Short mmCIF file of C-alpha atoms in Angstrom, two decimals:
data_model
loop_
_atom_site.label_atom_id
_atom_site.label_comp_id
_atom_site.label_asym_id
_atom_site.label_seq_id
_atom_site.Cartn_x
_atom_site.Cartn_y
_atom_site.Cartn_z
CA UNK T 89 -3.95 -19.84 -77.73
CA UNK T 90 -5.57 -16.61 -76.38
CA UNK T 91 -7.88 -17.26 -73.50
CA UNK T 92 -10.69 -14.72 -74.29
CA UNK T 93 -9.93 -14.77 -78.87
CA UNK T 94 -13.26 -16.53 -79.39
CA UNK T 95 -15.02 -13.28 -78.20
CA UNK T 96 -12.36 -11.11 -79.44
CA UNK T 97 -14.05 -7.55 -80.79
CA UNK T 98 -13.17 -5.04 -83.53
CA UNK T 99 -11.64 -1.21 -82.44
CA UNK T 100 -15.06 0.09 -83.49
CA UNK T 101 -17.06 -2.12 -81.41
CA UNK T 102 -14.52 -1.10 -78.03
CA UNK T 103 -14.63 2.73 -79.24
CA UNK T 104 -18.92 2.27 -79.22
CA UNK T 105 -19.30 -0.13 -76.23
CA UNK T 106 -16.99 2.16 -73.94
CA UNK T 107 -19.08 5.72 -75.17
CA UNK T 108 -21.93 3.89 -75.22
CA UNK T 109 -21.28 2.94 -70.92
CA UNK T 110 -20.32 6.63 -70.37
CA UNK T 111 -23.28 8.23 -71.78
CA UNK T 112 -26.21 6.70 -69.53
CA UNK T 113 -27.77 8.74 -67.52
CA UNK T 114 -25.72 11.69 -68.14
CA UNK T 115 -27.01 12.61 -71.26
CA UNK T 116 -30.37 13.22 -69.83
CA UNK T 117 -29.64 15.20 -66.10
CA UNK T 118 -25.74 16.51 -66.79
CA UNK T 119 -26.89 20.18 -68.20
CA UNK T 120 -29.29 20.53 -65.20
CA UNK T 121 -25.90 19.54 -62.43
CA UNK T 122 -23.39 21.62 -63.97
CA UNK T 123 -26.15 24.69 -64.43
CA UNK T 124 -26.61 24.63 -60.99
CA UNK T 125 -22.98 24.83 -60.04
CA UNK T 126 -21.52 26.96 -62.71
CA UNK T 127 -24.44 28.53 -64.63
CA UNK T 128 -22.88 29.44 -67.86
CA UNK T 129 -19.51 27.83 -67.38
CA UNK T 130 -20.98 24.22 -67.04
CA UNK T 131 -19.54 23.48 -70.25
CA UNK T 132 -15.72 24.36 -69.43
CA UNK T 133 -16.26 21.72 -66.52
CA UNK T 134 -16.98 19.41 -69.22
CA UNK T 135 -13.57 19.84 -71.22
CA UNK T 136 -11.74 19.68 -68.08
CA UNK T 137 -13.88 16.38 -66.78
CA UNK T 138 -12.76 15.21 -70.27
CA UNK T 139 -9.04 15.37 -69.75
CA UNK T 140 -8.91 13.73 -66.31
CA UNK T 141 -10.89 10.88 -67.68
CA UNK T 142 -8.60 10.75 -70.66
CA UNK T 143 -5.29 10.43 -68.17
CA UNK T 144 -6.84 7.46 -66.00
CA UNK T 145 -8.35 5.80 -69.13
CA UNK T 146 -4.95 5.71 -70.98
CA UNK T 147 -3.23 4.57 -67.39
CA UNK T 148 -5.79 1.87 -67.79
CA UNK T 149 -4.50 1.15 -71.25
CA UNK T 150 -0.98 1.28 -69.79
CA UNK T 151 -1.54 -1.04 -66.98
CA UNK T 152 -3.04 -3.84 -68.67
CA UNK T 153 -0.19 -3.63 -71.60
CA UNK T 154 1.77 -5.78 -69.18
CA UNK T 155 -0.26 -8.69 -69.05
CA UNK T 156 -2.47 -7.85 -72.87
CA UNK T 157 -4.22 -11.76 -72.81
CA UNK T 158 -5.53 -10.93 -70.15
CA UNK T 159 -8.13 -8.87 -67.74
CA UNK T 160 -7.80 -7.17 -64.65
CA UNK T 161 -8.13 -10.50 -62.37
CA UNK T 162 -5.46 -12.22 -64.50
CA UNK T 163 -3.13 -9.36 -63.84
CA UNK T 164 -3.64 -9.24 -60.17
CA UNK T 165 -3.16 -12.23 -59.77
CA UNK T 166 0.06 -12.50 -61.73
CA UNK T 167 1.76 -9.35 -60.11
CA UNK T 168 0.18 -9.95 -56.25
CA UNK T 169 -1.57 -13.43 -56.11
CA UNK T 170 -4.76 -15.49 -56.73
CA UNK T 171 -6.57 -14.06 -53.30
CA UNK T 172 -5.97 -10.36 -55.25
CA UNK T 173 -7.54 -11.27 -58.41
CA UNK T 174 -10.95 -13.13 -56.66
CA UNK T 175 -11.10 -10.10 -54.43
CA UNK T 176 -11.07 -7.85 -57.52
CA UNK T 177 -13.75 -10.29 -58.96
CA UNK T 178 -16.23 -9.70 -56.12
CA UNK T 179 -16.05 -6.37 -55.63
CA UNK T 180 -16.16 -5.80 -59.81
CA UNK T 181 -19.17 -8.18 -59.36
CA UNK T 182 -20.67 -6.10 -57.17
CA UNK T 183 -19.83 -2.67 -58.39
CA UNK T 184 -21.13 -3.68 -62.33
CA UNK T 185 -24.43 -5.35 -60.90
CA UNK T 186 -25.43 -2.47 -58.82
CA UNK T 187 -24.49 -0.03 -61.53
CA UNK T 188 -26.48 -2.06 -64.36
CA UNK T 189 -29.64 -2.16 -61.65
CA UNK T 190 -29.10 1.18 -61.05
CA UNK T 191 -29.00 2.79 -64.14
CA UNK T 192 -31.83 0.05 -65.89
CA UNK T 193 -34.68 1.16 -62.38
CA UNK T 194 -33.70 4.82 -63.53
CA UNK T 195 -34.67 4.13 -66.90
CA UNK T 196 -37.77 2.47 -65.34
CA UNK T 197 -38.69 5.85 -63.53
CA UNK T 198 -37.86 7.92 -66.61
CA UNK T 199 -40.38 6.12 -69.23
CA UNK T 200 -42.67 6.02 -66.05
CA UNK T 201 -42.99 9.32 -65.51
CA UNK T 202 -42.92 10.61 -69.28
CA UNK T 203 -44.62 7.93 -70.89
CA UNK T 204 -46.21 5.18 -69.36
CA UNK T 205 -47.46 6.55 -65.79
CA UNK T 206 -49.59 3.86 -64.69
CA UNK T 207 -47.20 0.79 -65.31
CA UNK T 208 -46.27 -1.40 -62.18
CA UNK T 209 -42.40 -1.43 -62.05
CA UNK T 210 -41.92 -4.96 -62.32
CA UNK T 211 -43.60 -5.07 -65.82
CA UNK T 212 -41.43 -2.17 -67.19
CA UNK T 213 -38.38 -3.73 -65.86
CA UNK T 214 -39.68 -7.25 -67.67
CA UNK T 215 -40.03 -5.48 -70.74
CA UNK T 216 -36.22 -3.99 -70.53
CA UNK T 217 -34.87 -7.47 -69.27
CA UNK T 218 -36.14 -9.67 -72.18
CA UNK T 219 -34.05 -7.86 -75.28
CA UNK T 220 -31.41 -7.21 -72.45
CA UNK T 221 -31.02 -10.95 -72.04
CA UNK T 222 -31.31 -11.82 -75.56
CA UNK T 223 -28.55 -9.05 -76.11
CA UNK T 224 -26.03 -9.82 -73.07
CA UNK T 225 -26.03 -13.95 -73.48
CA UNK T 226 -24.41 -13.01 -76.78
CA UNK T 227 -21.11 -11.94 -75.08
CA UNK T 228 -18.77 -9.63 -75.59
CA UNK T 229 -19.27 -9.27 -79.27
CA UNK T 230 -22.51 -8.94 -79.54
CA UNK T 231 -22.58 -6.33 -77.17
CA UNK T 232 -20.24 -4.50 -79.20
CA UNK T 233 -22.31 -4.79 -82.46
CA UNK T 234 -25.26 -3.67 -80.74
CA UNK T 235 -23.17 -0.87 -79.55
CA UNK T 236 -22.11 0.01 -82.67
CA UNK T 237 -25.57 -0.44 -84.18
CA UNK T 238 -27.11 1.68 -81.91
CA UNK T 239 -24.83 4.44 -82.43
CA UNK T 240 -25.49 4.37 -86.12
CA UNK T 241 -29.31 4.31 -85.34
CA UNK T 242 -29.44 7.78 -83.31
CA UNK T 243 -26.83 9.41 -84.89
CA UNK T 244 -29.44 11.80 -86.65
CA UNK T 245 -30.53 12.38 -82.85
CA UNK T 246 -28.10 15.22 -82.41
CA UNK T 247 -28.97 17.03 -85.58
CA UNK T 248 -32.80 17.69 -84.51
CA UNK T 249 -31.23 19.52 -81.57
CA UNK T 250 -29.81 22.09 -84.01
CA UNK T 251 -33.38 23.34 -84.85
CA UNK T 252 -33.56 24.91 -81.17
CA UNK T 253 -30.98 27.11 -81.94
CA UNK T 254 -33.51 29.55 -83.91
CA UNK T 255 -35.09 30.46 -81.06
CA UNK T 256 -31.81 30.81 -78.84
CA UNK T 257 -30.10 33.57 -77.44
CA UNK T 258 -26.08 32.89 -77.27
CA UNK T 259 -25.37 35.96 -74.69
CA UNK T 260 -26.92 33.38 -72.05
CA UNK T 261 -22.93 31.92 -72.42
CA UNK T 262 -21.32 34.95 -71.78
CA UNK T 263 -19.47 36.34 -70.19
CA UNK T 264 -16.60 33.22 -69.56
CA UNK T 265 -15.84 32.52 -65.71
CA UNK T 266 -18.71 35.14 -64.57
CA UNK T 267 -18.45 33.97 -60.97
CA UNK T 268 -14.58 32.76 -61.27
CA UNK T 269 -12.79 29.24 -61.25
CA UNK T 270 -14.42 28.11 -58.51
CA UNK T 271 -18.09 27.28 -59.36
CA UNK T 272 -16.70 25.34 -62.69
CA UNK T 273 -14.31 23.17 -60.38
CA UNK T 274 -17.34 22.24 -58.65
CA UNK T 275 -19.07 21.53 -61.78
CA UNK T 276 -16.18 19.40 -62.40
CA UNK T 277 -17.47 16.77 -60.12
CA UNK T 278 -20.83 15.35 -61.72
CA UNK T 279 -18.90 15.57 -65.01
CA UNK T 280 -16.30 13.28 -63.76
CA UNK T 281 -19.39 10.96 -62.99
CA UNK T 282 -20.11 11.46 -66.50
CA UNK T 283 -17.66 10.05 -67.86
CA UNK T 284 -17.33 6.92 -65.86
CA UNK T 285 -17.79 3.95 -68.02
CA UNK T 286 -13.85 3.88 -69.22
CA UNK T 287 -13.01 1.65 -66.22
CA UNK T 288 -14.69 -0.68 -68.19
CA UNK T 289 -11.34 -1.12 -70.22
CA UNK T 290 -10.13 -3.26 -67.55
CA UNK T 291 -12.22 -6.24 -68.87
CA UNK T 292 -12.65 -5.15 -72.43
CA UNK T 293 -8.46 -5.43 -73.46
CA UNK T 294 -7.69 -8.92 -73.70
CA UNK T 295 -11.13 -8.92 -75.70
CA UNK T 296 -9.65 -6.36 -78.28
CA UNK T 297 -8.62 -7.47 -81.71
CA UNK T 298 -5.71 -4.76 -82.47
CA UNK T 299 -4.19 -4.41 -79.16
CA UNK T 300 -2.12 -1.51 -80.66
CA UNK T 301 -4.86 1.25 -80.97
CA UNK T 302 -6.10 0.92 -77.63
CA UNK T 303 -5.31 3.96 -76.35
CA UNK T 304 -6.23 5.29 -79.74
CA UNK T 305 -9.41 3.88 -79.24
CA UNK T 306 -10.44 5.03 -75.75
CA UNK T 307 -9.26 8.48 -77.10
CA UNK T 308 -11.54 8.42 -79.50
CA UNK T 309 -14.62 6.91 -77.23
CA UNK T 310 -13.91 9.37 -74.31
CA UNK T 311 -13.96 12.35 -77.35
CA UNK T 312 -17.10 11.43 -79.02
CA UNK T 313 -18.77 11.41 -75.42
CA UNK T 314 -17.47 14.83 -74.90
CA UNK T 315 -18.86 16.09 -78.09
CA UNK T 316 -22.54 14.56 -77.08
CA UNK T 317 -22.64 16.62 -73.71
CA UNK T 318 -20.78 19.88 -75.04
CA UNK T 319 -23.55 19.53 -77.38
CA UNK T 320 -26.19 19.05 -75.23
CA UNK T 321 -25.33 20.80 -72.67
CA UNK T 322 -24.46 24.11 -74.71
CA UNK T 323 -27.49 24.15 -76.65
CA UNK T 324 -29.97 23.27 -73.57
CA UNK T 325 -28.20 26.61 -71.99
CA UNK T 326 -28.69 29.29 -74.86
CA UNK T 327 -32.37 27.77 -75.20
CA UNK T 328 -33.66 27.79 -71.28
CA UNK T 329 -30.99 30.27 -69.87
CA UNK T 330 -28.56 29.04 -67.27
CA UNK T 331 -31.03 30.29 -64.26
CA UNK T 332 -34.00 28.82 -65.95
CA UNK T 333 -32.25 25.12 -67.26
CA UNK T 334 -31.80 24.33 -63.20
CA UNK T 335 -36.10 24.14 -63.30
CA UNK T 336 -36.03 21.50 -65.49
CA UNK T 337 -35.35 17.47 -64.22
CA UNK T 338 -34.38 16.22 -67.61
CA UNK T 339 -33.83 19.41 -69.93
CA UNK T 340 -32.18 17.88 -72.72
CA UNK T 341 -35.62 15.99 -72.93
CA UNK T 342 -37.58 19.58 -72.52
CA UNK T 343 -36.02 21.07 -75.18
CA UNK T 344 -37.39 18.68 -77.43
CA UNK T 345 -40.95 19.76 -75.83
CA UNK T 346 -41.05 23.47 -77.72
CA UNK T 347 -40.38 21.42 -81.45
CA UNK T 348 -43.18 21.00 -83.04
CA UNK T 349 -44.20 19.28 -86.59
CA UNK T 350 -47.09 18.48 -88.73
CA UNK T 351 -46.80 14.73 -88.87
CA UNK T 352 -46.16 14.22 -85.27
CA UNK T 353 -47.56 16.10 -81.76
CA UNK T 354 -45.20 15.09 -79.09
CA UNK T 355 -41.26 14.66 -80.76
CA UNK T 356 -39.97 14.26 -77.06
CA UNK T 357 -41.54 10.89 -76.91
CA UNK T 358 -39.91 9.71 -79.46
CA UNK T 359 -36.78 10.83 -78.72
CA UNK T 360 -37.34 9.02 -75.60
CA UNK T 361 -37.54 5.51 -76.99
CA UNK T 362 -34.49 5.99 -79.00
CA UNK T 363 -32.86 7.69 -75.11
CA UNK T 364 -34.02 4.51 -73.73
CA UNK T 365 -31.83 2.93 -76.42
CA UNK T 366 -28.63 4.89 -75.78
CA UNK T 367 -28.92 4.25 -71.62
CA UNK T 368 -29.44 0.59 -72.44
CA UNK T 369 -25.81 0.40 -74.19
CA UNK T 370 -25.04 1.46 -70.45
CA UNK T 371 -26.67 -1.38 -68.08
CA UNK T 372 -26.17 -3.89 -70.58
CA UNK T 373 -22.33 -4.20 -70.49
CA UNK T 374 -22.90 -3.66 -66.79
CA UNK T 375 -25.11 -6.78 -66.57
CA UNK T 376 -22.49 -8.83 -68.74
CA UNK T 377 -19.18 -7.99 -66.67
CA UNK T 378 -20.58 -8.64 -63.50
CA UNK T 379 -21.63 -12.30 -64.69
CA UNK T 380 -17.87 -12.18 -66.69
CA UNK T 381 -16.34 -11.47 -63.31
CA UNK T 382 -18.20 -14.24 -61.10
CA UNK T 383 -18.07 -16.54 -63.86
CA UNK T 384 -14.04 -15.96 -63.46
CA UNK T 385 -13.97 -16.60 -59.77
CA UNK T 386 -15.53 -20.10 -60.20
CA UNK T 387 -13.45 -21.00 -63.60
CA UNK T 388 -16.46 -21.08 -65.77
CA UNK T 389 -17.49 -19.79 -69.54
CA UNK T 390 -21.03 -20.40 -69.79
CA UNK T 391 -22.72 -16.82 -67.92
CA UNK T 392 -26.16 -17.20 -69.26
CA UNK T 393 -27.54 -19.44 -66.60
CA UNK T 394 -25.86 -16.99 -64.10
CA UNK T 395 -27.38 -14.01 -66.15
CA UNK T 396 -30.87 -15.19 -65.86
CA UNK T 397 -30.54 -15.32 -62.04
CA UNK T 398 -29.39 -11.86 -61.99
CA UNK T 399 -32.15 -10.35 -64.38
CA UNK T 400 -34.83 -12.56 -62.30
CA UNK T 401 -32.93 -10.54 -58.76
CA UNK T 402 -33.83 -7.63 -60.45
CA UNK T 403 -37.30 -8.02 -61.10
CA UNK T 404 -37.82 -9.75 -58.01
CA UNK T 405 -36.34 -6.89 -56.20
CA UNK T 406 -38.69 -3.87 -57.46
CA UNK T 407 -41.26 -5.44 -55.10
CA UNK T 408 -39.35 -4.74 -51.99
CA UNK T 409 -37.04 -1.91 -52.60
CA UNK T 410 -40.61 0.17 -54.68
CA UNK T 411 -37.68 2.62 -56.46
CA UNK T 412 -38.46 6.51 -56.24
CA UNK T 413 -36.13 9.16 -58.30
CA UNK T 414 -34.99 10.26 -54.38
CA UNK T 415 -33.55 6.29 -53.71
CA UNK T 416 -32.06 6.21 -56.89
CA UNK T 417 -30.23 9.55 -56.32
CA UNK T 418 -28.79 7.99 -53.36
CA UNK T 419 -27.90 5.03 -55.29
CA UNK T 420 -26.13 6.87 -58.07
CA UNK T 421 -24.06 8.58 -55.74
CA UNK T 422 -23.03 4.98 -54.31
CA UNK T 423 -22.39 4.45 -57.51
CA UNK T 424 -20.36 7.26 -58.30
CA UNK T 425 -18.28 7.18 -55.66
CA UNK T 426 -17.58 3.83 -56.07
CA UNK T 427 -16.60 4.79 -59.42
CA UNK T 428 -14.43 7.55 -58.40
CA UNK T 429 -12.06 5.18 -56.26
CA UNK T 430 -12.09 2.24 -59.26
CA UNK T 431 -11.89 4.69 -62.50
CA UNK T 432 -9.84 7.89 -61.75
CA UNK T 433 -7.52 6.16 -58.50
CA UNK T 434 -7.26 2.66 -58.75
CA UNK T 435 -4.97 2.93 -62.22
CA UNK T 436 -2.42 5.02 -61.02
CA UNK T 437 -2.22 2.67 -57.99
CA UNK T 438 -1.81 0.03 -59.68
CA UNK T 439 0.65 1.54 -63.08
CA UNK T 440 2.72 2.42 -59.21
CA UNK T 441 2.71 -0.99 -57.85
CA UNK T 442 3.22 -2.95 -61.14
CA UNK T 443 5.66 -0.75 -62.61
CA UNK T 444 8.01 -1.04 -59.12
CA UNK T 445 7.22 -4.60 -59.08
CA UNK T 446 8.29 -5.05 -62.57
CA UNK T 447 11.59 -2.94 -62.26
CA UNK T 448 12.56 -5.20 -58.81
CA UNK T 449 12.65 -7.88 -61.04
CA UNK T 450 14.77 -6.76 -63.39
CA UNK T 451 17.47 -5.99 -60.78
CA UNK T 452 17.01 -9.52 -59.26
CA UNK T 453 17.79 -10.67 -62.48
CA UNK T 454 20.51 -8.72 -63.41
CA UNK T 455 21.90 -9.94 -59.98
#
């Protein structure tokens, strides 16, 4: 019987949990970054971002095809031993729990300061960890239904941001590579950042129903989250101007600032809540796979006693660490880092070792 089949989840629901990770944050700063490094060209940096995630994610794919009933900790420690896979266990721990806490304080700040100025942190991160809880204790599954819900639930989202275009001017994109290759290739950077949330594949295979459109699948999930920031990204730079988007914190919620109906004043606010959405389909999964991974360590199934500890750290935590946007930058680029080394190198490290470990053993058994 397969280990993790109880909790197994459909192609849709791994297509929609891993967009839904890689969106985050980046949906609401990535015009801004890439304005600032390549102006106009920002969005070539995206379709170039896109393709190295796409290698690494389908390395993933490849990697844990040798061991498919099982996660990245299973693998290690069939190909290099039990100390590899609880290593991998901490530091996934670790690298998930900071992300989720990360990402959910961010969110914090960003309904703070748009919305709800004069909340104490601690209660706005209550009010996020309640659903978040009743979400996450669900498992795997029901963090990919909510995934998928939630992506059926803003998918009118994008289609609001076609009304800006009246009032756009399309010679802001030309003309292509004004300053040359090099300003996009340092655009390419935050995009890379992005797109992090694929590495999340590691945990999420042996969970897959149809094995055999996994790499299908992470296609698809890395494409859809390159159409949401060409999208964005493209129409928040024919609206402000390349020079004029770097003014702007969160310009893909500005935009929304100029619309203006007869039935409601302020549309950006309620883009917002449905924003606040979207990120959440990021720290969620985060929350849940660093419980999966200790939980794994010690043997265990049961991670909801282990997930109320870590939502409880959190809130507890606001009170001594008192989160700005400039600590949370620093933290994000902990984060992204971190990120770096785990999503674009570790694969290829590992498709190395386990592909020369598997072809030894061929030859000592042909011996």
């Amino acid at each position: 019987m397969k280990k993790y089949a109880f909790n197994d989840i459909t192609l849709m629901q791994y297509i929609f949990l891993i967009a839904g990770i890689q969106l985050g944050i980046g949906l609401l700063q990535l015009p801004r970054e890439l304005a600032e490094r390549a102006g106009s060209d920002g969005w070539i940096a995206v379709l170039i971002g896109f393709v190295i995630a796409t290698c690494s994610s389908l390395t993933i794919v490849e990697v844990m095809k040798r061991h498919p009933d099982g996660t990245l900790f299973d693998l290690l420690k069939r190909y290099v031993g039990k100390w590899a896979g609880q290593a991998a266990a901490v530091v996934t721990a670790l690298y998930f729990a900071f992300f989720s806490y990360t990402i959910m304080v961010r969110a914090v700040l960003f309904l703070k300061s748009w919305i709800l100025p004069k909340t104490p942190d601690f209660v706005m991160l209550i009010l996020l960890v309640v659903p978040s809880y009743l979400v996450a204790r669900g498992g795997v599954r029901v963090l990919g239904r909510y995934a998928e819900l939630v992506f059926y639930i803003t998918l009118w989202m994008p289609f609001f941001y076609l009304l800006s275009l009246r009032e756009s001017n399309w010679l802001y994109m030309l003309p292509l590579f004004k300053e040359g290759l090099q300003p996009i290739l340092q655009a390419v950077q935050p995009t890379l950042f992005a797109f992090l949330g694929f590495e999340v594949a590691f945990l999420l295979y042996p969970f897959l129903k149809s094995k055999q459109y996994a790499s299908t699948g992470i296609i698809v999930a890395n494409t859809l989250t390159l159409l949401v920031y060409l999208h964005v990204t493209v129409t928040c730079t024919v609206f402000f101007s390349p020079d004029a988007l770097t003014h702007f914190n969160e310009p893909s919620v500005n935009v929304l600032k100029t619309m203006e109906f007869r039935f409601i004043e302020r549309l950006e606010i309620v883009f917002l809540a449905f924003f606040v959405m979207i990120i959440s389909t990021t720290w969620l999964p985060g929350m849940y796979f660093a419980v999966f991974s200790v939980n794994w360590m010690f043997g265990k199934e049961d991670h909801r006693r282990l997930l109320q500890w870590l939502m409880l750290l959190f809130v507890v935590s606001v009170f001594f660490v008192m989160p700005t946007f400039n600590k949370t930058d620093k933290w994000i680029d902990i984060v992204n880092l971190t990120g770096i080394l785990f999503g674009y190198l570790f694969p290829y490290v590992l498709w190395v070792y386990v592909w020369l470990h598997d072809r030894l053993q061929r030859r000592r058994r042909g011996t």
